[in-house]
Every structure is written in C-alpha cells, then in structure tokens.
XYZ file of C-alpha atoms in Angstrom:
539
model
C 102.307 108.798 67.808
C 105.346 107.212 68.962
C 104.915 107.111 72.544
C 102.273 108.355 75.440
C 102.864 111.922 75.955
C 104.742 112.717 79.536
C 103.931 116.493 80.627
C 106.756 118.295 80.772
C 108.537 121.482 81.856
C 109.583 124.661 80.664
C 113.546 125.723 82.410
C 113.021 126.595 85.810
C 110.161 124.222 87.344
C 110.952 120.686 88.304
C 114.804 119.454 89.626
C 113.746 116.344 92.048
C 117.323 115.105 92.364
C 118.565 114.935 96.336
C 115.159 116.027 96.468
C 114.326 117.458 100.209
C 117.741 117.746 101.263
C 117.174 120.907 102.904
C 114.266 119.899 104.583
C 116.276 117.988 107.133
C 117.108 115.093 104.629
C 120.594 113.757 104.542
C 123.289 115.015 102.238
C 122.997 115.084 98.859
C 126.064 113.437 96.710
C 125.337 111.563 93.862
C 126.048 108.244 94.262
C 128.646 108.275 91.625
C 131.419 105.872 90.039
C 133.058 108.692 88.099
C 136.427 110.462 89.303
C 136.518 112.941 91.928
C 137.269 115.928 89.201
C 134.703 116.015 85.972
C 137.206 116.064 83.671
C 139.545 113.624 84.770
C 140.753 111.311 81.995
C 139.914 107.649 82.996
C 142.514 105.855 84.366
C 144.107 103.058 82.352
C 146.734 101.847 84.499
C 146.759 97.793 83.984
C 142.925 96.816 84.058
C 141.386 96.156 81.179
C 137.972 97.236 82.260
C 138.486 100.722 84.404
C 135.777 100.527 86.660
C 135.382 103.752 87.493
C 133.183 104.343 84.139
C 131.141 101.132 84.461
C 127.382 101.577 85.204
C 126.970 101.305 89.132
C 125.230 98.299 90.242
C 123.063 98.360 94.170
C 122.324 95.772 96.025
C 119.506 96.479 98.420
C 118.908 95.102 101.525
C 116.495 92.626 100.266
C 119.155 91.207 98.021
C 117.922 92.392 94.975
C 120.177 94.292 92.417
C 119.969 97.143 90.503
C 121.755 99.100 87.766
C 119.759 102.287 86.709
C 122.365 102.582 83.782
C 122.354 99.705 80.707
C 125.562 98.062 79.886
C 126.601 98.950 76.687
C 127.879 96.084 73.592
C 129.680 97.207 70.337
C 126.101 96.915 68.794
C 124.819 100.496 70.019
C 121.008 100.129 70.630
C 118.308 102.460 71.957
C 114.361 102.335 72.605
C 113.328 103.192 69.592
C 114.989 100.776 67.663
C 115.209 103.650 64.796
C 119.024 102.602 64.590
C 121.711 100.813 65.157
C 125.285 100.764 64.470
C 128.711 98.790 65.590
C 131.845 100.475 66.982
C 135.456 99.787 65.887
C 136.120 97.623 68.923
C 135.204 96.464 72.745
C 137.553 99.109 73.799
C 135.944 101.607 73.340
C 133.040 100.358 75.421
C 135.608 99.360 78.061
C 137.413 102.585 78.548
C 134.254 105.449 77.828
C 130.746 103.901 77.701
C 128.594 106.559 76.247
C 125.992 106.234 79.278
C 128.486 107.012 81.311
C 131.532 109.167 80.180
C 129.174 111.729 78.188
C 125.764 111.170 79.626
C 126.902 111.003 83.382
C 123.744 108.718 83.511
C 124.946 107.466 86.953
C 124.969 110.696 88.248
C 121.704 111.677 87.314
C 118.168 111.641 88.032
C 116.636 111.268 92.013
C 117.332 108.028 92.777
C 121.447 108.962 91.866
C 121.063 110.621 95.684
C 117.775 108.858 96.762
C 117.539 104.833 96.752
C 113.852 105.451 98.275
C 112.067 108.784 97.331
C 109.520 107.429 100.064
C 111.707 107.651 102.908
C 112.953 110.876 101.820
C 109.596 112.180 101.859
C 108.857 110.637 105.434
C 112.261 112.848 106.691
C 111.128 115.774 105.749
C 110.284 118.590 108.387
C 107.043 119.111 107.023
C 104.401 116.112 107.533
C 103.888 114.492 104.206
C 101.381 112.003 102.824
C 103.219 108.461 103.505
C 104.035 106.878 100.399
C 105.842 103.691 102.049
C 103.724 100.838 101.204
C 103.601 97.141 101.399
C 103.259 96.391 97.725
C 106.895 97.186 96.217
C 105.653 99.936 94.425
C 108.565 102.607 93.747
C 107.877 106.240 94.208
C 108.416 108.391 91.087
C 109.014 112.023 90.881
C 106.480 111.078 88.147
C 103.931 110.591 90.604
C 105.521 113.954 92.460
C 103.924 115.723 89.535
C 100.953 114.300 89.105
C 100.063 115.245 92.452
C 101.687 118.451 92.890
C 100.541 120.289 89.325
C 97.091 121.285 90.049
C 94.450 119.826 92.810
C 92.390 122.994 93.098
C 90.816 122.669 96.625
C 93.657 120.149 97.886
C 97.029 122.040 97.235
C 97.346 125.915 98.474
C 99.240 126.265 95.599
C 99.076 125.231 91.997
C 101.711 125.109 89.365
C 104.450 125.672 91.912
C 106.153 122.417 92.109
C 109.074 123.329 90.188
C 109.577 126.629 92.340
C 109.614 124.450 95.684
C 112.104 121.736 94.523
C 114.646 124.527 93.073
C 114.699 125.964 96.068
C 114.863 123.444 98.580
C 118.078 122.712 96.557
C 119.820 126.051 96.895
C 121.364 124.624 99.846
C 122.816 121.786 97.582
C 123.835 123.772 94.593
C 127.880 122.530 95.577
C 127.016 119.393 94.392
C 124.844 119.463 91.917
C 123.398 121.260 88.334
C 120.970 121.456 86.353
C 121.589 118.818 84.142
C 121.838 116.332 87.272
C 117.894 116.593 87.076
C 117.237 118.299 83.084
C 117.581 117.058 79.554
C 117.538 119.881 77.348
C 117.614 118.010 74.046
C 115.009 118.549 72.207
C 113.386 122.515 71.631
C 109.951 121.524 70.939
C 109.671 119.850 74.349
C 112.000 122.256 76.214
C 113.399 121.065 79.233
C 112.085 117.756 80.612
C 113.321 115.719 83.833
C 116.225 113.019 83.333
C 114.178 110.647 84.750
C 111.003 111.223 82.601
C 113.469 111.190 79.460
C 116.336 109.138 80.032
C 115.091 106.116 78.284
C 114.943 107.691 74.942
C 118.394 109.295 75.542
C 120.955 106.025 76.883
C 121.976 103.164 74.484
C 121.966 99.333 75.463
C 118.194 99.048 75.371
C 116.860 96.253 73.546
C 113.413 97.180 71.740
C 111.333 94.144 71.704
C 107.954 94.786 68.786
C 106.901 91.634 68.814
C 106.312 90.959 72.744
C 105.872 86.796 73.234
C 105.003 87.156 76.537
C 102.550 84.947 79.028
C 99.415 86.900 81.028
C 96.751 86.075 83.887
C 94.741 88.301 86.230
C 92.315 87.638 88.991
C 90.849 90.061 91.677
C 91.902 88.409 94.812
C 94.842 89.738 96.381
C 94.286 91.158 99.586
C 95.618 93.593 102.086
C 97.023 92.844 105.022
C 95.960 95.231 108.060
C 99.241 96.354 108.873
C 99.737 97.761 105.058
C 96.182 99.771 104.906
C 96.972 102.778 104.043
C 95.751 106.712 105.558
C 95.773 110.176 103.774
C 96.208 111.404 107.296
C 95.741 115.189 106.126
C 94.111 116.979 109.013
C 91.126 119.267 108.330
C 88.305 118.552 110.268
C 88.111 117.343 113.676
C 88.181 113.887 113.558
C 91.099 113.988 111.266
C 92.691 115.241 114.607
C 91.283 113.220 116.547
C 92.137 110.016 114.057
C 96.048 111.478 113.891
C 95.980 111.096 117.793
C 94.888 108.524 118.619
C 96.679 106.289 116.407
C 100.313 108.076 116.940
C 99.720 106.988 120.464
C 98.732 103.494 119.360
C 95.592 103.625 121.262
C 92.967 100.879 121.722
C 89.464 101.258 120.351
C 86.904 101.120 123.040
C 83.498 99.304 123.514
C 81.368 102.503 124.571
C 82.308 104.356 121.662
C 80.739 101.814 119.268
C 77.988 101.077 121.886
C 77.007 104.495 121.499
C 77.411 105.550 117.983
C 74.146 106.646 116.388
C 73.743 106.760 112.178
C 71.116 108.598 111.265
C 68.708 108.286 107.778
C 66.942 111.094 106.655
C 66.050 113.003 103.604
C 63.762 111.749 100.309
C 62.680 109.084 102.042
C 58.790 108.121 103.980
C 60.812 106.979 107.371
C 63.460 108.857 108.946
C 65.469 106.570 112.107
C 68.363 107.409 114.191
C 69.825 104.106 115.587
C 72.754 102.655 117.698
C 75.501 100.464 116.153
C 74.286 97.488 117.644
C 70.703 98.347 117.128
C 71.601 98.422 113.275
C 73.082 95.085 113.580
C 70.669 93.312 115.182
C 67.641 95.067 112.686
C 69.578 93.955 109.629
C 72.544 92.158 110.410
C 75.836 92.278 108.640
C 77.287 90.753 105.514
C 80.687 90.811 103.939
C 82.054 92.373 100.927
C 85.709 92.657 99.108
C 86.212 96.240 98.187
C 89.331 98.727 96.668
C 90.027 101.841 98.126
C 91.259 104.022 96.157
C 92.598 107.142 96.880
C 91.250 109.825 94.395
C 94.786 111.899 94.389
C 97.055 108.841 94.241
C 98.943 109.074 91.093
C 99.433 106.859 88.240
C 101.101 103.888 89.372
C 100.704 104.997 92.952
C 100.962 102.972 96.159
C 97.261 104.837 97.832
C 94.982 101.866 97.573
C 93.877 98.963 99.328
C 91.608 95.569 98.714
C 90.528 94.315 101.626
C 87.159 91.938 102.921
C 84.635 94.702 105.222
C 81.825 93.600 107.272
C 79.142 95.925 107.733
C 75.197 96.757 108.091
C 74.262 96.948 104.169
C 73.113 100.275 103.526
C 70.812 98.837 100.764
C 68.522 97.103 103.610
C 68.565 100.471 106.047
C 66.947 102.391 102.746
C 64.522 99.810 101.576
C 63.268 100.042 105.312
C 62.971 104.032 105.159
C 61.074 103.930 101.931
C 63.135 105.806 99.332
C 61.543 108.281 97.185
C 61.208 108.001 93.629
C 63.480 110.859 92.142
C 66.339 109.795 94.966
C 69.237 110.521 93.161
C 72.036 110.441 95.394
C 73.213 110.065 98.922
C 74.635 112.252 101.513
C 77.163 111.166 103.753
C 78.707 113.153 106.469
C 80.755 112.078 109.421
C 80.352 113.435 112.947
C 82.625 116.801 112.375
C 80.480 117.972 109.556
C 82.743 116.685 106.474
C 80.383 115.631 104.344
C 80.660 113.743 100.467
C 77.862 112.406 97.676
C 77.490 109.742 95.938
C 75.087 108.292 93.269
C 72.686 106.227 94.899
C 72.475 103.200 92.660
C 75.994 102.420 94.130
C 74.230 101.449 98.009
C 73.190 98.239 96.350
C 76.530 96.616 97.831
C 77.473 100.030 100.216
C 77.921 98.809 103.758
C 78.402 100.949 106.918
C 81.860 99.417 107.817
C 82.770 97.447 111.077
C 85.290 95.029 110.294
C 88.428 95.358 108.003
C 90.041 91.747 107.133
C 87.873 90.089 109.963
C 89.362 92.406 112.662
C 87.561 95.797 114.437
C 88.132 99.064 112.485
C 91.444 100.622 113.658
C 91.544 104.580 114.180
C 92.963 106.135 111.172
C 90.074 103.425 108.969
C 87.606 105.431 110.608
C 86.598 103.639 114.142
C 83.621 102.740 114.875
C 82.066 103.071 111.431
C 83.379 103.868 107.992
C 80.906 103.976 104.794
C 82.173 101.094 102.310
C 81.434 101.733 98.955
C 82.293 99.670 96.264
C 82.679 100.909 92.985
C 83.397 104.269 94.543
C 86.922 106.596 95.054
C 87.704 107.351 98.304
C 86.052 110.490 99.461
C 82.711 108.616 99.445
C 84.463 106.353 102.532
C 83.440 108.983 104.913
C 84.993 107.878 108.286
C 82.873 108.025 111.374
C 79.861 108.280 109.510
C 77.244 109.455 111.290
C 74.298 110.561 109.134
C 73.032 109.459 105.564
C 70.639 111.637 103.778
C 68.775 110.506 100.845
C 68.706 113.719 98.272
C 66.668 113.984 94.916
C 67.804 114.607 91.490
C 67.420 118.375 91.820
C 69.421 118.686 95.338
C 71.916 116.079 94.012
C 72.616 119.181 91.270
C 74.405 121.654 94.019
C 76.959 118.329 94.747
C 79.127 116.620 92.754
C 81.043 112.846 93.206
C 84.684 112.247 92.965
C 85.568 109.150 90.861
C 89.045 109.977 90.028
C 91.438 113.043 89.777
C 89.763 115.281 86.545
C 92.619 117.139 85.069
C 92.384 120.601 85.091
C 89.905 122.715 82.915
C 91.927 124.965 81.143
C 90.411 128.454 80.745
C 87.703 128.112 83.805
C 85.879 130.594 85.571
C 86.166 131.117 89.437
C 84.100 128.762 91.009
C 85.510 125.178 92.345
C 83.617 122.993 90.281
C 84.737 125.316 87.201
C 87.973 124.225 87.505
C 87.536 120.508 86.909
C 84.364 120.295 84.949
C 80.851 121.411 84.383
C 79.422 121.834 87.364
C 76.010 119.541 87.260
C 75.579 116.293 88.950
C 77.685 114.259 88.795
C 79.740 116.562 86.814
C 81.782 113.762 84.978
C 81.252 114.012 81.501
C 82.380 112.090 78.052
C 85.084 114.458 77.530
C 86.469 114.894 81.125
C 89.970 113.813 81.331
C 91.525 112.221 84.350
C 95.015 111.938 85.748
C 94.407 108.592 87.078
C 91.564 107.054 85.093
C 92.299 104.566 84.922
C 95.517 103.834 86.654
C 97.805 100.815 86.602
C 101.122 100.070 88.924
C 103.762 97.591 89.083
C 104.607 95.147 92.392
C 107.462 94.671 93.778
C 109.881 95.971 90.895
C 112.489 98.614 91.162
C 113.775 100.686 87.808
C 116.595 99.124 86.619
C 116.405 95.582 88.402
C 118.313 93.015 87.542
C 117.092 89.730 86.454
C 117.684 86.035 84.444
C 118.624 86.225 81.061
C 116.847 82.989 79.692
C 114.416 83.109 82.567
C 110.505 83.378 82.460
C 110.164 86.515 85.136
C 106.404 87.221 86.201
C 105.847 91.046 86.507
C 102.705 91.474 89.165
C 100.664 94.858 89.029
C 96.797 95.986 89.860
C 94.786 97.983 87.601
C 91.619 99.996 88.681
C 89.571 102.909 87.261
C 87.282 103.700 90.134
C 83.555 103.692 89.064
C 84.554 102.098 85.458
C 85.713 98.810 85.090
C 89.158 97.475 83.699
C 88.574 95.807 80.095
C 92.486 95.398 79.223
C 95.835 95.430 79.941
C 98.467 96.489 77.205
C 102.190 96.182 77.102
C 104.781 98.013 75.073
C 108.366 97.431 74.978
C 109.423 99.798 72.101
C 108.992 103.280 73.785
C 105.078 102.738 73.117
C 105.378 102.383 69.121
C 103.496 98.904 69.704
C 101.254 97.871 72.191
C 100.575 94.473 72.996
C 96.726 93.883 74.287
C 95.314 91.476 76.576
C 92.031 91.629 77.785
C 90.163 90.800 80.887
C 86.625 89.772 80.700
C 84.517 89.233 83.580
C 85.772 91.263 86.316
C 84.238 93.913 88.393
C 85.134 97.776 89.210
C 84.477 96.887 93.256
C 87.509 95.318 92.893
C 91.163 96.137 91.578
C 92.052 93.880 88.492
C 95.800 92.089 89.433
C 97.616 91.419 86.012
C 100.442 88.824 85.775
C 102.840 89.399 82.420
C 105.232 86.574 82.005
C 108.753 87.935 79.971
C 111.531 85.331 79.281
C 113.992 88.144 77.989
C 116.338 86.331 74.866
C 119.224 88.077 75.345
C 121.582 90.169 77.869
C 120.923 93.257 77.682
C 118.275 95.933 79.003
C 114.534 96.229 78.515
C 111.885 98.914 79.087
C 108.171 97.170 80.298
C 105.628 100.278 79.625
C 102.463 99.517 80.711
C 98.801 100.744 80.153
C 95.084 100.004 81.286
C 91.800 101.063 79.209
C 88.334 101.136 80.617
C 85.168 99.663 79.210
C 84.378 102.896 78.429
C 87.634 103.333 75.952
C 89.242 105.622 78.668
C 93.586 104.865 78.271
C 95.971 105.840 80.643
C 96.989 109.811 81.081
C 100.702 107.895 80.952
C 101.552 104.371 80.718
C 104.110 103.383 83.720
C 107.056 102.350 82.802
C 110.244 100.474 84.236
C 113.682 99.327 82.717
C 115.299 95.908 84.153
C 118.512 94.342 82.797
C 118.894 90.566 81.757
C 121.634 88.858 82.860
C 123.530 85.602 82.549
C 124.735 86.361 85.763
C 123.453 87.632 89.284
C-alpha cells in the first residue's frame, strides 16, 4: 500500500475553496498570478522569465514565506518518485510550468482564497468552534472532514458536509468551479479535494526513501493561560453561564468557591458533601501536569492543552469513603445535570481542579472546580463538578467512556451507542477504529513554507492517543511508500509526547514531511498529516 488512505468524495459533496464566503466572509478571488482571461497566451514581451506563470510566493505577517506551488527544473519530479524525465530546455519551464499553466495549482485549493481557514471560520455568521490557537498549527479542510462526516449525538446532521459547502458557494459561482476545489483523475477514487490530492498530482517534489534525519521528544511543553483552549458549545446551563461570563471578561469571585459543595456518593461505606475549602484543608492539594484533549479535535488538530493543575486528589476523597469492591467506574456530573463516566482505576492521579498554570480557574476552564483526569479525553473534565458517584461493574454497563472519536459503525441499529460500538462498558473494543487515535500535529509550520537549502530545520509536533500511550513516531517523505520509525520509550499517556525531527534538505527543491504516531497497543494513525515546504538557497 503506497500511501495512508485519505477518505474521499463522490461529485457533489466537499468544495472548501473561499469556503464561508456567503456566510459574511470576505470575497472570494483566488489569489492568482495567471492573466485576467483563462486562455490568454502568456506574455513574452522582453523578460525572460514571464512572471505571470511563476508559482506565487506569500509573505505573512510574521515574515515567513510561502509558496503552495513547487518550482519546477528541467528534471520533472513527483512524490512518488515512479519517474522522471528531462525536457528539451529551461524554456519551457520559464514560459508554461506545468503546475501552473495546465494545473492552475495557484488557483486552487482553500488557502488560494483563504491564507487562514481559522479566521474564516471565526467570521462566519454562525458561532463556530474556535480553531485559532497558539501552537502554529494550520487548519485543514482535512480536519473540516474529520469533524463534519459523522459525530452521531454532536452534529444534527451527518454526511452533509459536502451539501453545506456547495451551497454556501452558490453565491461565488462567478469566480470559481469545480475544479478550483476537485481532482477528478482517477475513477476508482472518484472525485477527491485538490488539497487532499494535489501532492500526487504537481511535479518539483523531491521524494526522499532514505530519510537521514535527527529526532528527540520530551513531555514538557506547556500551555500558556492565554492559549487554553474552550469547545464553548452551549447545551446545558452552565455552558451559558460559562459563554457569559467570560465574553464579558468577568472576574471570578471568592463566595462562589467559598460555597461550592462536591458531593461523594454511591458504592462506597461513607457518603460526604463538603465545601471547597473544607476539601482542602481534609486532604490538601497536590499538583499534576495533564493533556486535554478534546475528543472531536481532528487529526492534527489545534483542541488540546498541557498544562500543571492543582487540585484535592480524588484518590484520597475515595480511600476516605471506603470504596466498594466491584467499583467499577465513576460518575461525574456538574451542577446543571451534564453528567460523564469514567473507569475508576484512572482517580489514582484525578484531581478536582483549582489552579491552571499556578493561577485560579478562569470561567470557560470550569470556575471554581473542574475534574482533572489524566490519562482521560475531555468529556471526563466535567466543569463545575459538583457530585462524584462511585458505580459498580453492573451500573457502569448502562454508561460508556469517551477516549477518542470511534469512527462510525457501519450498518448499526438505532440506538446511540450502536452507532459507534458495542454498547457494554466501556464499549471500546480491539477492533474499534478511531478518527483520532492516536493523533499527531505539526507546530508552527504552514504548507508550503519556505526554508534553507543546506540547513538543519527542526520540525516541532505533539503526539497523544488519549488513554493509550505514544510508543513511536514515523516519518515518510515518499507519499508514505517508506516510513521511517523512531521510538519513544518511557513516556506517559497523562501527558502529550512533543517530537523534534531534524531535516537538512540536500537540494533546492520541494519536499512532502508525512507524519504518523502508533500506540503501544499497535493502533496507527486514521491519516498521517502531512505538509510540503520548499528548500531554498535563497529567502
């Protein structure tokens, strides 16, 4: 198998490109460098090098540059590395680059209209989950899928991606196509997105089989409060109430934690109900270094945070109340009714939450007490918990615990559970598939970057897999034909794994970095992420 299978399309679902536009995002014109009319001829006039077919090259505001298109040499190369062959002369690379003049590669795909899909997101009319985030992590209308395919109990509706995009762009049909967002290549894959394909369609990419490449990884990079990140999807109460008071920048107040009560009841000989402070002066509070994960982010995606909690350790509060022997699992609701599970054995480092990074709780983390749970996704961080109840094996059969985003059961009967898995506790078993299990993302790199030829350049990602644990990293840079493993002993899933691969690229020209995570458990990657960046002599 050549490469890790990409989902993909049938005509008529997904066209991301100027994607929004009419939901109150700004026009929609490719960012182009061809000629005003199609099928203009190039002009010659005395330049050697018409610029209007050269690949367009962006400087953000950072300073950093980017050209989404390779250059192209006489020496026509693609990512397969299948072949290669030489044209007559330069000149024909100077006057109609095949990227360019028959691909329209510049003209295509979502960033050709959107330079940050993120932004374009946050303009919408329609509130969506904010996908700005303080790592450099590019938003994908890869990740757009992921998300929007199927999340039975999450999305009102399911397979209807393609049928939203195509018609948000009605209103932007004058200046685009199809083929602005399609490739339509091959029949056995029907139509798949530009930017999901692109990198096995334009030439000027080096493959690289034999990667000689540098790696490192540790598990202590840590977020800064003002880059935590929120779901901020409003169902319950305090979700409200959260939204609120944070849009209006409130301050958290002292009688609110004064007078917060967490209750502990269930399978256990000694049920309590006590204040905040009560809990902290009965057992105290200790630190711990956590990731939290969102369970819907998408591969590669920016809904995650590591950060240093101080709390009342839930482990002390149950060996107090006398936990029965079948205890199973935990109960955690929050003071609005939402409740989650999770398996007990994970309250040996849960804390009920205080601190984030030293400082009180904000609003939207769940002020005055959020459940931290290491080794757990997300919906086990119930905010503004307020009771814990201890359940046994057989009550713990009527829940079920979210550790990552199960793919969809193909073929399942009506009930929720159905859809995901077999519905016992906790309903994860060895053949469940996951979107996002485990998942892997890359820092501060955009697609198509532009960097040293001759140069060691250090690519920074994390890699987590919720309630597994990280045993490698793999690289490819032939279109997945090779991968290139390096593994990572001694680490723990409470934590997200950050991986350092060191590339000095050889020669100018451009590069596609695929990468992939596997679990201790053998899980791989749904998809691997993947990013092209040119080498240059030049900046």
């Amino acid at each position: 198998m050549r490469r890790a299978k990409r989902m993909t399309l049938a005509l008529g679902t997904v066209c991301l490109v100027g994607a929004l536009a009419a939901l109150g995002v700004a026009g929609c014109a490719p960012q182009t460098t061809q000629p005003a009319e199609k099928d203009a001829a190039p002009a010659k006039a005395d330049a050697t090098v018409p610029t209007t077919f050269l690949p367009a090259v962006i400087e953000l505001e950072d300073g950093t540059k980017v050209q989404r298109t390779p250059d192209e040499t006489v020496e026509q190369n693609t990512l397969d590395g299948g072949y290669s062959y030489f044209l007559q002369s330069e000149e024909t690379i100077a006057e109609a680059p095949y990227n360019t003049t028959f691909l329209h590669a510049n003209e295509r795909g979502c960033n050709s209209c959107h330079e940050d899909l993120a932004s374009t997101l946050n303009n919408m009319q329609w509130s969506h989950v904010d996908l700005s985030n303080g790592y450099g992590i590019q938003v994908t209308v890869q990740m757009c899928k992921d998300c929007h395919t199927f999340g039975y109990g999450y999305m009102a509706n399911q397979h209807s991606f393609g049928s939203l995009i195509h018609g948000i762009h009605q209103d932007t049909a004058q200046d685009i196509d199809c083929w602005s967002c399609h490739v339509g290549t091959d029949p056995a894959e029907g139509m798949q997105l530009w930017d999901e394909a692109k990198f096995t369609q334009l030439r000027g990419i080096r493959a690289v089989s034999d990667i000689d490449a540098q790696f490192s990884y540790d598990q202590d990079k840590i977020t800064p409060n003002d880059a935590l990140f929120d779901f901020d999807w409003l169902y319950y109460d305090n979700d409200f109430m959260r939204h609120e008071k944070t849009a209006e920048n409130a301050e958290t107040d002292q009688e609110t934690f004064d007078t917060w009560t967490v209750a502990l009841s269930g399978a256990v000989q000694n049920e309590s109900t006590r204040t905040l402070p009560e809990l902290v002066d009965a057992f105290g509070t200790e630190n711990v270094t956590a990731t939290l994960h969102c369970t819907l982010d998408s591969i590669g995606g920016p809904l995650i945070q590591n950060c240093e909690y101080t709390g009342i350790p839930l482990k002390k509060m149950l060996d107090e109340a006398g936990v029965a022997s079948d205890a199973a699992a935990l109960q955690i609701l929050s003071s609005d009714g939402f409740v989650e599970v999770m398996d007990i054995k994970k309250a040996e480092t849960t804390l009920i939450g205080l601190q984030v990074n030293g400082e009180t709780l904000p609003w939207d983390q769940g002020y005055p007490a959020v459940l931290v749970a290491p080794g757990a996704a997300a919906p086990a961080w119930v905010k503004e918990v307020s009771d814990i109840v201890v359940l046994t094996e057989e009550e713990a059969k009527a829940y079920q615990e979210w550790n990552g985003w199960p793919k969809e059961n193909v073929g399942a009967g009506n009930s929720y559970l159905d859809y995901y898995a077999p519905g016992s506790w906790p309903f994860v078993t060895d053949s469940t598939q996951f979107v996002n299990k485990p998942s892997t993302a890359i820092f501060d790199f955009q697609n198509g970057q532009i960097i040293k030829v001759g140069e060691p350049y250090e690519f920074i990602g994390y890699a987590t897999a919720y309630d597994e644990t990280i045993a490698a990293l793999e690289f490819s840079m032939d279109g997945g034909i090779s991968w290139k493993r390096f593994d990572t002993p001694n680490v723990t899933n409470a934590k997200w794994v950050i991986w350092h691969f060191t590339y000095t690229p050889q020669e100018e020209t451009a590069y596609v970095l695929s990468v992939r995570a596997i679990t201790d458990t053998g899980r791989v990657s749904d998809e691997p992420v993947e990013v092209m960046f040119n080498a240059k002599s030049a900046i």
